[in-house]
Coordinates of C-alpha atoms and ligand atoms in Angstrom, one line a residue:
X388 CA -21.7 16.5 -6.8
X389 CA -24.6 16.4 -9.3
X390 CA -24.9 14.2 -12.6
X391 CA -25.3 16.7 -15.2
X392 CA -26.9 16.0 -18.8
X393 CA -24.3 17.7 -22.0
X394 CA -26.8 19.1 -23.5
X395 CA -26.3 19.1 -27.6
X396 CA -28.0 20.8 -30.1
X397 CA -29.9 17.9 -32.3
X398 CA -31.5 19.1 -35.7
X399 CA -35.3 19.7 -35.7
X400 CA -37.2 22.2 -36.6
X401 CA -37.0 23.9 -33.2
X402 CA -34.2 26.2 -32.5
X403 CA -33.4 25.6 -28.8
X404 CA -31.0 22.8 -27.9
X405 CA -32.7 19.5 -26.3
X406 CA -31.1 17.0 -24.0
X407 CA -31.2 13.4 -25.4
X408 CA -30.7 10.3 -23.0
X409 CA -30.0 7.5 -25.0
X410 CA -29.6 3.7 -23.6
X411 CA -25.7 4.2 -24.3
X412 CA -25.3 7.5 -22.2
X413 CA -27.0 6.0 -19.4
X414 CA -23.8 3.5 -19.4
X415 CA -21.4 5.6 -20.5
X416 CA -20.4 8.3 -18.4
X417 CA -17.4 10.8 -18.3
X418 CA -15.5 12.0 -15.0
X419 CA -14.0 15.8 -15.6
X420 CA -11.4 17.6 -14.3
X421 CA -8.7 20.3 -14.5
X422 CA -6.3 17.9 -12.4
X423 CA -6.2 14.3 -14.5
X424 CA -3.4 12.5 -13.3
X425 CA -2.5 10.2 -16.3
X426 CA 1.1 7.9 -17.0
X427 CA 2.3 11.1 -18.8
X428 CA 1.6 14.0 -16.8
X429 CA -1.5 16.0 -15.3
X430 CA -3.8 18.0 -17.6
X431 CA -7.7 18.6 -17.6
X432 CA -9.5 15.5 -19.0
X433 CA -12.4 13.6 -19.5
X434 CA -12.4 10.0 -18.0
X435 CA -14.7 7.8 -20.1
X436 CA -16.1 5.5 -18.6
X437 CA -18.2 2.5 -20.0
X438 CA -19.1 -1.1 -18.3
X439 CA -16.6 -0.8 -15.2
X440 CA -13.7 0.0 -17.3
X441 CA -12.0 3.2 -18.9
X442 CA -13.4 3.4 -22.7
X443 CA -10.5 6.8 -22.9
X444 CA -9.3 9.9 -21.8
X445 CA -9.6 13.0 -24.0
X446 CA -9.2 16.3 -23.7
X447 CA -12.2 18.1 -22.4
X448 CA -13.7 20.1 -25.3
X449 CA -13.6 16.0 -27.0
X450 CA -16.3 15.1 -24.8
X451 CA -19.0 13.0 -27.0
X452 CA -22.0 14.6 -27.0
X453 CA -25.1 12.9 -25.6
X454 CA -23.3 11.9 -22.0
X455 CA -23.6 12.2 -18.4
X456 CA -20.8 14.0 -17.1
X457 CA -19.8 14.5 -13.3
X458 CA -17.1 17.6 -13.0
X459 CA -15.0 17.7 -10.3
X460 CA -13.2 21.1 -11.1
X461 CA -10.1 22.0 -9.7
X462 CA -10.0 18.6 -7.5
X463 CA -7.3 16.3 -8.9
X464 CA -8.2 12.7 -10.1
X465 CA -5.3 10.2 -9.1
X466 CA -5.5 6.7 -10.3
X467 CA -7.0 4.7 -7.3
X468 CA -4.2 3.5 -5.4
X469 CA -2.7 0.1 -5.2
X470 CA -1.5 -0.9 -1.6
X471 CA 0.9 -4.1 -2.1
X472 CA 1.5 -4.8 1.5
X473 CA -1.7 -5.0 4.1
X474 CA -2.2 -7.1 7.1
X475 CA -6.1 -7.7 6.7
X476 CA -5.7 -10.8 8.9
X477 CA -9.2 -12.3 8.2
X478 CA -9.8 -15.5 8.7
X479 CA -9.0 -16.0 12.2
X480 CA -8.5 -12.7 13.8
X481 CA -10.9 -10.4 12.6
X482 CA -10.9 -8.9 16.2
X483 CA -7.8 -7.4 14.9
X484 CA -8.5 -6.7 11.6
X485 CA -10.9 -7.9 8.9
X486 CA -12.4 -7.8 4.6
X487 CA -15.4 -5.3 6.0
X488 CA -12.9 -2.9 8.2
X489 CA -9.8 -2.5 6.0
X490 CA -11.8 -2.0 2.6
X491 CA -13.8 0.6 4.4
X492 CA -10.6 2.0 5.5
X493 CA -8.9 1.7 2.3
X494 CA -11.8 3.4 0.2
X495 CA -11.9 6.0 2.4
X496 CA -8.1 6.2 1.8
X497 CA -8.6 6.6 -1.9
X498 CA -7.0 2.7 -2.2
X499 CA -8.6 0.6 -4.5
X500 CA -7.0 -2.5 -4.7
X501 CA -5.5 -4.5 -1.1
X502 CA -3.2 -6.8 -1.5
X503 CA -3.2 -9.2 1.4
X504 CA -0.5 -10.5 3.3
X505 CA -0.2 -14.3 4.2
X506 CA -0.1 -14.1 8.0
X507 CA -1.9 -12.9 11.0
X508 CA -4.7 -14.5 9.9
X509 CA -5.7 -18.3 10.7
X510 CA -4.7 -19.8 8.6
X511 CA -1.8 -18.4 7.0
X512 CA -2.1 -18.4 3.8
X513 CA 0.7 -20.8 2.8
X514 CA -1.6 -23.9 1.5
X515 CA -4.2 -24.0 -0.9
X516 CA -6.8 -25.1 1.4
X517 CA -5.7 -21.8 3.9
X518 CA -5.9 -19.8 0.0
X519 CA -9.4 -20.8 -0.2
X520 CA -10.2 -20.4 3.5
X521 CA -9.7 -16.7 2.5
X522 CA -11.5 -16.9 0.3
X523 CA -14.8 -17.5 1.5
X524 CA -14.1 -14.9 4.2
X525 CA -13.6 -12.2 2.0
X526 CA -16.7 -13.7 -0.6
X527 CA -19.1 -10.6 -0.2
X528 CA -17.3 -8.5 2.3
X529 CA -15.1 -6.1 0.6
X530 CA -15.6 -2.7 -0.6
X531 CA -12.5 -2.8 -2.2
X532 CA -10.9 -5.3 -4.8
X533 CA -8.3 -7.7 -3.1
X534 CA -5.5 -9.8 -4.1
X535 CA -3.9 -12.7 -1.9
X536 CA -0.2 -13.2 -1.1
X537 CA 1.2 -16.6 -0.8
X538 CA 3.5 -17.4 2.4
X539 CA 6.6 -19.0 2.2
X540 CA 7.5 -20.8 5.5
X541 CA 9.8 -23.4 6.9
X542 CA 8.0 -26.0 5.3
X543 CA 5.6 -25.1 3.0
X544 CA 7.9 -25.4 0.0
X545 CA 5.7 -28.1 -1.6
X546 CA 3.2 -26.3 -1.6
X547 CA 4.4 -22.8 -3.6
X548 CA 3.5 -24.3 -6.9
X549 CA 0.1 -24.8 -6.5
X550 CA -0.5 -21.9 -4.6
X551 CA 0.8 -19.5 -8.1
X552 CA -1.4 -22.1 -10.0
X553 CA -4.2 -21.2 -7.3
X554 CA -4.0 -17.9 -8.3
X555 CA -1.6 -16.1 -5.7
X556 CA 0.7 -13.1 -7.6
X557 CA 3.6 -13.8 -5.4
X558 CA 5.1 -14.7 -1.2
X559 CA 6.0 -13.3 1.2
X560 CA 8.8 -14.6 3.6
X561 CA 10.4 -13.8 6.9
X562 CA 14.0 -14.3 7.4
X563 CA 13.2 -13.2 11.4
X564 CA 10.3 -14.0 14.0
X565 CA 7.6 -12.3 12.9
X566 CA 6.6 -12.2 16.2
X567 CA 3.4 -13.9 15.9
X568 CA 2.6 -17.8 15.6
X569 CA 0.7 -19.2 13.0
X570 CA 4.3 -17.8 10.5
X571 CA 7.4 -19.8 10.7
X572 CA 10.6 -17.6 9.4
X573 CA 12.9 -19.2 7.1
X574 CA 16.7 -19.7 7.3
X575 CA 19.0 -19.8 4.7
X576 CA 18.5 -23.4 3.9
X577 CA 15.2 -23.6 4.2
X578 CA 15.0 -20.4 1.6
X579 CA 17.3 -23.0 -0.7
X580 CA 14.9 -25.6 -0.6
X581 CA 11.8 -23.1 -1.4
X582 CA 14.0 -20.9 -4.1
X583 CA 13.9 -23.1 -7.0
X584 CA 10.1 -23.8 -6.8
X585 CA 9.2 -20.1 -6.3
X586 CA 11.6 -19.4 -9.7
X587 CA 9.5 -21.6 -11.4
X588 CA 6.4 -19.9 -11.2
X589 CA 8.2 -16.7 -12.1
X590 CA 6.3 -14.6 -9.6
X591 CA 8.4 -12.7 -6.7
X592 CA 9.2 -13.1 -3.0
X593 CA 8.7 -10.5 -1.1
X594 CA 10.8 -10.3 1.8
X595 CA 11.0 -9.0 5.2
X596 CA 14.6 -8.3 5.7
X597 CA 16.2 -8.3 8.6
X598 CA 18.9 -11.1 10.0
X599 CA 17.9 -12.6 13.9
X600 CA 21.8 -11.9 14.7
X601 CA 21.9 -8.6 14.7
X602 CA 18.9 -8.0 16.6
X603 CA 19.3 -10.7 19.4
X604 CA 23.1 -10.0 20.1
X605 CA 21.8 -5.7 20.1
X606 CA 18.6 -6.9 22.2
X607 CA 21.3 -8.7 24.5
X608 CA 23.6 -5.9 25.0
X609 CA 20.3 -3.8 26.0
X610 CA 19.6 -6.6 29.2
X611 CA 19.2 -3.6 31.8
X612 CA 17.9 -1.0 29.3
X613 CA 15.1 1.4 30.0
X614 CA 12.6 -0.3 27.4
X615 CA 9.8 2.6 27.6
X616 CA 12.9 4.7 25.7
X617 CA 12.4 4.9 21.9
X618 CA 16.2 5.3 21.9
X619 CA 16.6 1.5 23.5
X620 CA 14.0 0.2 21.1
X621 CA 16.1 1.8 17.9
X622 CA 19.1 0.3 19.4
X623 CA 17.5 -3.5 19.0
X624 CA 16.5 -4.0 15.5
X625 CA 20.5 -1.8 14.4
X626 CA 20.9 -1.6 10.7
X627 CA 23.0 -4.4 10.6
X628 CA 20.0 -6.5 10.4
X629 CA 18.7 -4.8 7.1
X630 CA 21.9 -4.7 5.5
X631 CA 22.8 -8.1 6.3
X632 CA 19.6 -9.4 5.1
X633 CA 19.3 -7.5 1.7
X634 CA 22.8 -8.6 1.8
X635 CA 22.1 -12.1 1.8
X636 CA 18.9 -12.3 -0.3
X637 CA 21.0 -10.7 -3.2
X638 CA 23.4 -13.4 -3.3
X639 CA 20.5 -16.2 -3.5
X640 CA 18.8 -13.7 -5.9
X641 CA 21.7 -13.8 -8.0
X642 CA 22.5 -17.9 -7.6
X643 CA 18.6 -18.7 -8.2
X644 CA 17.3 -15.8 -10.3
X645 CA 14.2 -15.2 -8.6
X646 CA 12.3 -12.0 -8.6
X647 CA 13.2 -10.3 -5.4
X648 CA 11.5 -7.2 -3.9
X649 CA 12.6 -6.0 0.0
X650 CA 9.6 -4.8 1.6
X651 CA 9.3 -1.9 4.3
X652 CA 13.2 -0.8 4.0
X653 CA 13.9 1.3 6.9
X654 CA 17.6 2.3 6.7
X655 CA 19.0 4.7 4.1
X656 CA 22.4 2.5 4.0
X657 CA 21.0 -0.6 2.1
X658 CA 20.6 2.2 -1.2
X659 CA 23.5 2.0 -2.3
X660 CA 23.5 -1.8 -2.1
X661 CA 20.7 -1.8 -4.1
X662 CA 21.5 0.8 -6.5
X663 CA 24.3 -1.4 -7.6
X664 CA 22.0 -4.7 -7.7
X665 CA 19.9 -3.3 -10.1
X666 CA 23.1 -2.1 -12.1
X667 CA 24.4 -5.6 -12.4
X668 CA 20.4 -6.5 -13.7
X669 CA 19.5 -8.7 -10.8
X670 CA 15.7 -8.4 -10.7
X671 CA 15.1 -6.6 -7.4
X672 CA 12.7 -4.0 -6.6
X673 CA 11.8 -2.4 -3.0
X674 CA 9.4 -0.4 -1.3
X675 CA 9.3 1.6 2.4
X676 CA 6.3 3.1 3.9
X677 CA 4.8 6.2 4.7
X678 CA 5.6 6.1 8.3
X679 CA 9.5 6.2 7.5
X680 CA 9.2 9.1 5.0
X681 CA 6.9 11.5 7.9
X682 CA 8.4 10.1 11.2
X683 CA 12.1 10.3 12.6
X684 CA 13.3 9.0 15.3
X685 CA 13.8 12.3 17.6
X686 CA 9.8 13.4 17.4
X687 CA 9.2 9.7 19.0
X688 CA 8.1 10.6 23.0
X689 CA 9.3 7.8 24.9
X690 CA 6.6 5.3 25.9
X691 CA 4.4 5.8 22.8
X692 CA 4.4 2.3 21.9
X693 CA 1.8 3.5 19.1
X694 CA 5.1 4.4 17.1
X695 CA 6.5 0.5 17.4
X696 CA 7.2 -1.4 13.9
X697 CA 9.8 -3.5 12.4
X698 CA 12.6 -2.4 11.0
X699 CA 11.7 0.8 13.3
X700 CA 11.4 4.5 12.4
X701 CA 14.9 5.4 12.2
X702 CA 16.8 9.2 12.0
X703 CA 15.5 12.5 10.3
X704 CA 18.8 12.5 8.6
X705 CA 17.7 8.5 7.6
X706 CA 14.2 9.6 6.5
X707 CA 15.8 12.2 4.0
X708 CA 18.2 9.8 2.5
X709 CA 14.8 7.5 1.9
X710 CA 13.6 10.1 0.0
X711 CA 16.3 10.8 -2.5
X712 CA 15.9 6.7 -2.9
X713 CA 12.6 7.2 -4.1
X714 CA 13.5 10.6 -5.9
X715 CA 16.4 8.3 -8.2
X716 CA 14.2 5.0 -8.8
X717 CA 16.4 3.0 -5.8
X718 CA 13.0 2.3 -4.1
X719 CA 10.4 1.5 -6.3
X720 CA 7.1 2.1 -4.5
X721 CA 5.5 3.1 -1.3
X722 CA 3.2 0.5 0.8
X723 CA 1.4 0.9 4.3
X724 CA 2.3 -1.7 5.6
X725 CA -1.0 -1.4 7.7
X726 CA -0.7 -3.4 10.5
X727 CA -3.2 -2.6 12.8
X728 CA -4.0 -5.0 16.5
X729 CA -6.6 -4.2 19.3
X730 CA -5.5 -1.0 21.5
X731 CA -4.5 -3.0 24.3
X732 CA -1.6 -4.9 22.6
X733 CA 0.0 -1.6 22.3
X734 CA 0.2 -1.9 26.2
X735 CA -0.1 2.0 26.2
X736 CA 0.1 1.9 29.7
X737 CA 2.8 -0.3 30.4
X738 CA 4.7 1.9 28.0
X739 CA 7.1 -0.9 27.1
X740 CA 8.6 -0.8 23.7
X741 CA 9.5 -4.8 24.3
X742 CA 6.3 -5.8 24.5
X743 CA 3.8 -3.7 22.9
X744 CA 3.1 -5.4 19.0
X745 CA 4.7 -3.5 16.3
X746 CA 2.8 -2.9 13.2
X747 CA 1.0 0.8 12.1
X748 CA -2.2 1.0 10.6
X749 CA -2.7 3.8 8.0
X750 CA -4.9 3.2 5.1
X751 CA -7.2 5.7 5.8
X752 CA -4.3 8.6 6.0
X753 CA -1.6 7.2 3.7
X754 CA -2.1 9.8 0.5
X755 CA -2.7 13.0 2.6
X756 CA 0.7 11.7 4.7
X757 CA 2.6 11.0 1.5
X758 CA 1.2 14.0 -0.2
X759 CA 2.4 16.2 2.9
X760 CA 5.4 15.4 2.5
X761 CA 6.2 14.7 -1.0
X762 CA 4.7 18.2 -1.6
X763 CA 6.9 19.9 0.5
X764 CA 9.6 18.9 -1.4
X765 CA 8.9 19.7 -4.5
X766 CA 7.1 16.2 -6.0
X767 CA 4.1 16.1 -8.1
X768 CA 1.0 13.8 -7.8
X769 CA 2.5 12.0 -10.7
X770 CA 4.8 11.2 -8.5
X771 CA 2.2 10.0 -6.3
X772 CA 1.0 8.1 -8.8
X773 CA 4.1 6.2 -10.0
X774 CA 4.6 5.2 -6.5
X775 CA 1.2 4.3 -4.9
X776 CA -0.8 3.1 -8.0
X777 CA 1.8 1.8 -10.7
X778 CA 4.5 0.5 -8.5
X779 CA 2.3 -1.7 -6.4
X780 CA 0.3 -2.8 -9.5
X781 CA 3.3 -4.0 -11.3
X782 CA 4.5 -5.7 -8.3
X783 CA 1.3 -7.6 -7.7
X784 CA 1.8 -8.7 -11.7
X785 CA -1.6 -6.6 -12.3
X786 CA -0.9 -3.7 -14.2
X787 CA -2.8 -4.1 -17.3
X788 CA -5.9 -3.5 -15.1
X789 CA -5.0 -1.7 -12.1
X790 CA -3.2 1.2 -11.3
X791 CA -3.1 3.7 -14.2
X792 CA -5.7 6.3 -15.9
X793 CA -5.4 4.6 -19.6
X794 CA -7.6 3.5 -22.1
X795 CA -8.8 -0.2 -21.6
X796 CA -7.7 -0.3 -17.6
X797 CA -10.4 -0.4 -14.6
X798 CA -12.4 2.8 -13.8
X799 CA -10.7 2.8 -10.6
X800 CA -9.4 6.4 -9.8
X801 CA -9.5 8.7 -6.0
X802 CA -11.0 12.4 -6.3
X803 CA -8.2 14.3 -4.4
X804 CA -8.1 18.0 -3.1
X805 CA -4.2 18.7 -2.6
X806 CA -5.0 22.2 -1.5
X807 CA -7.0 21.4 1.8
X808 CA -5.5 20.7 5.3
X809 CA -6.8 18.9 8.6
X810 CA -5.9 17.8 11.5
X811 CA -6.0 13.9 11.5
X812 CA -8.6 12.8 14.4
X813 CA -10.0 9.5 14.9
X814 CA -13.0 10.2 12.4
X815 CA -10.6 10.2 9.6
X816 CA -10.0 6.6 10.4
X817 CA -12.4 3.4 9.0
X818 CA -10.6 1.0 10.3
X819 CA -11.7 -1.2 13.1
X820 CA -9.8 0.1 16.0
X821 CA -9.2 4.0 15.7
X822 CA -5.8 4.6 16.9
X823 CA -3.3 5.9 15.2
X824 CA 0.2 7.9 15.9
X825 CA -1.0 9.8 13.4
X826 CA -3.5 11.3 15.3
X827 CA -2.9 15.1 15.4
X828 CA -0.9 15.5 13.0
X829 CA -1.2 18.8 10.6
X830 CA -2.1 17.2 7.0
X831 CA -2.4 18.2 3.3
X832 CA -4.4 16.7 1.0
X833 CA -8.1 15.7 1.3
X834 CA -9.5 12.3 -0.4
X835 CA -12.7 13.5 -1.5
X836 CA -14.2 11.1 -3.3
X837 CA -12.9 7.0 -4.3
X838 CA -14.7 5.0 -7.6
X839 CA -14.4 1.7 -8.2
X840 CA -14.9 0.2 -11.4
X841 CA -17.1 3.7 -12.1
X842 CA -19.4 3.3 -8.6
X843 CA -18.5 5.4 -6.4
X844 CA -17.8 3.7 -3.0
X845 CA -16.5 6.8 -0.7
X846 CA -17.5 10.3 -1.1
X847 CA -17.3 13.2 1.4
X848 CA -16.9 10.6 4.4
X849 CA -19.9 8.5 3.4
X850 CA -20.0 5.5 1.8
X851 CA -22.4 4.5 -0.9
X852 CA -23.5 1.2 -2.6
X853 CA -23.0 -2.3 -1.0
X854 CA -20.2 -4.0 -0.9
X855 CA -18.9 -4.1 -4.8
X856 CA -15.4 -5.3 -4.3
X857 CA -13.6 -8.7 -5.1
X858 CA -11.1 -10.9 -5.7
X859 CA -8.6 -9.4 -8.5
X860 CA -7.9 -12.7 -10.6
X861 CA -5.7 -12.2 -14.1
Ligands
ZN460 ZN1 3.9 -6.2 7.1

């Protein structure tokens, strides 16, 4: 898609317009479309956009004269997408993961902003020294911008201070094995003695909720189980855990007044629980994923371990509860949760749900998922927006930069056809290992084109430029 000159009529004594390039059109540039996806609505617009941030958005027929403008028609232009909850897991196993792979995946992806969990890498980040360890491994590497999570582990908790004055927005905890070392889980007293000191800095926990009991005495009961069955693997990690969980953090939320968001809810039955801790004004927030609100349960084929995460993919009747949770504000925002490992710990062919490692990378596929099915019933790409863009920003305590189309914010934004369809195949995928039980499924949506700051780093599956992104610091 071309640059093209406005041309304006200047006075002279000639009558034919003349195009003028001035030093401040050459930074100043406007983004067009009949599709601009803005806090209020979506109309056709003009993005302006001067030194890596948005000077305004006006109507198209506003457009100042003298500019360059690119016009992207009928193709929609989203804000670019926030994901609060990735598993980049650089430093230490970038054979996994790493900066280069997931910000390519996430560009492509039409994400513009990663913010980075605390463990699977080496170190976890739950000490300065690991904070800054990250750091250097990201220094240069990322297409993307990036923000750092701060762990909270058995006992790290005198170290949660400096980490927020390091610069982290907020931690992460586990209140069950997060089935990896390097990342203790926390127990209730061990969440006491960290609670007051993560208060302080006002930031919030994020919280992977699910209880051990529930899922060791289930996982007991299912000794002589068939563990390439789906079904078996559901029965382990019951709702119980969740419920419990959310349950519990609620009434430390409530006793320590902490910001509290539940990440990756899986089970419809914890709405209501939270519907009513937002009534009462306890500062709680939560998110699922897009693998809860495409998948169910009964489309699993047994011994596809590709399908394996925690809390797991639960019913259809489950997955259509999650989305009246997001339709009424219960659950704030959507997150990947991209998780990805190398192929072989999905031990595809051992076919054992037990054993294979749960976690399911989708950057690259996350909007056209979302869009598939929030289209289908009935949502708009403002919803899209709200819940992929503003949601995470806010969370991440960065959302008078990131995550809206608005005068003064980044020049961050996705160039999105909502019309086209694919099939997802292992091309549509940037990150380092390309598999995916997405693979073959029938999508809607196509991420054209992903700017960052007003450079455009992904466009019609190439990717422009070197590596422009950074560290998102306040
Ligand atoms: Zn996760």
């Amino acid at each position: 898609m071309p640059w093209v000159l406005k041309t304006v009529a200047v006075p002279c004594c000639c009558a034919e317009p003349v195009s003028v390039v001035s030093a401040l059109s050459m930074s100043l540039k406007a983004f067009l479309s009949r599709r601009v996806v803005m806090p209020d609505g979506v109309r056709p617009a003009a993005v302006l956009v001067e030194n890596e941030r948005i000077l305004d958005v006006v109507p198209p027929d506003q457009l100042p004269a003298d500019i360059f403008v690119k016009d992207f028609g009928e193709a929609a232009v989203l804000p670019g997408l926030v994901d609060s909850h990735v598993h980049i897991n650089d430093p230490g196993r970038t054979d996994w993961e790493g900066f280069p792979t997931a910000t390519r995946a996430a560009a492509a992806g039409g994400y513009t902003l990663l913010v980075d969990m605390p463990l699977n890498c080496l170190p976890a980040t739950t000490t300065v020294a690991a904070l800054e360890a990250k750091r250097a491994a990201a220094n240069g590497q990322c297409l993307v911008d990036w923000m750092p999570w701060g762990g909270v582990v058995s006992d790290n908790q005198g170290h949660i201070e400096s980490l927020a004055a390091a610069g982290v927005p907020g931690f992460k905890c586990f209140l069950v094995h997060p089935g990896i070392d390097g990342f203790t889980m926390v127990t209730e007293r061990q969440l006491r003695a960290a609670l007051p000191h993560v208060a302080r800095t006002g930031l919030p926990l994020l919280v992977h909720a699910e209880l051990p009991g529930p899922v060791d005495t289930a996982t007991e009961q299912l000794s002589g189980a068939n563990w390439s069955k789906y079904a078996t693997y559901l029965l382990s990690r019951p709702d119980e855990a969740e419920i419990s969980a959310i349950q519990l953090m609620l009434s430390l939320c409530r006793e320590y007044r902490f910001r509290l968001h539940i990440v990756h809810l899986a089970t419809h039955r914890a709405l209501d629980i939270l519907r009513g801790a937002k009534a009462e004004g306890l500062p709680v927030s939560a998110e699922t994923c897009p693998h809860y609100l495409h998948f169910s349960s009964d489309q699993i084929p047994d011994g596809q371990t590709l399908f394996k995460c925690a809390p797991p993919i639960r019913t259809r009747e489950n997955r259509e509860q999650l989305w009246q949770g997001l339709r009424e504000g219960v659950l704030d925002l959507v997150a990947t949760d991209h998780s990805p490992c190398p192929p072989e710990m999905k031990r595809l062919s051992e076919q054992s749900f037990r054993t294979a490692w749960g976690g399911i990378a989708s950057l690259s596929l996350a909007l056209p998922v979302m869009w598939t099915e929030a289209s289908a019933r009935r949502y708009t790409l403002r919803d899209i927006a709200r819940w992929m863009a503003e949601g995470p920003a806010r969370l991440a305590g960065c959302a008078s930069r990131k995550g809206r189309l608005a005068k003064g914010l980044d020049a961050d934004f996705v160039v999105f056809e909502p019309e086209a369809e694919f099939i997802a195949s292992a091309e549509h995928l940037h990150y380092r290992h390309r598999v995916s039980p997405y693979l073959g499924e029938a999508l809607r949506g196509r991420v054209k084109a992903t700017y960052l700051r007003g450079n455009c780093i992904f466009a019609d599956g190439q990717f422009p430029g070197a590596p422009g992104g950074g560290e998102f610091r306040q």
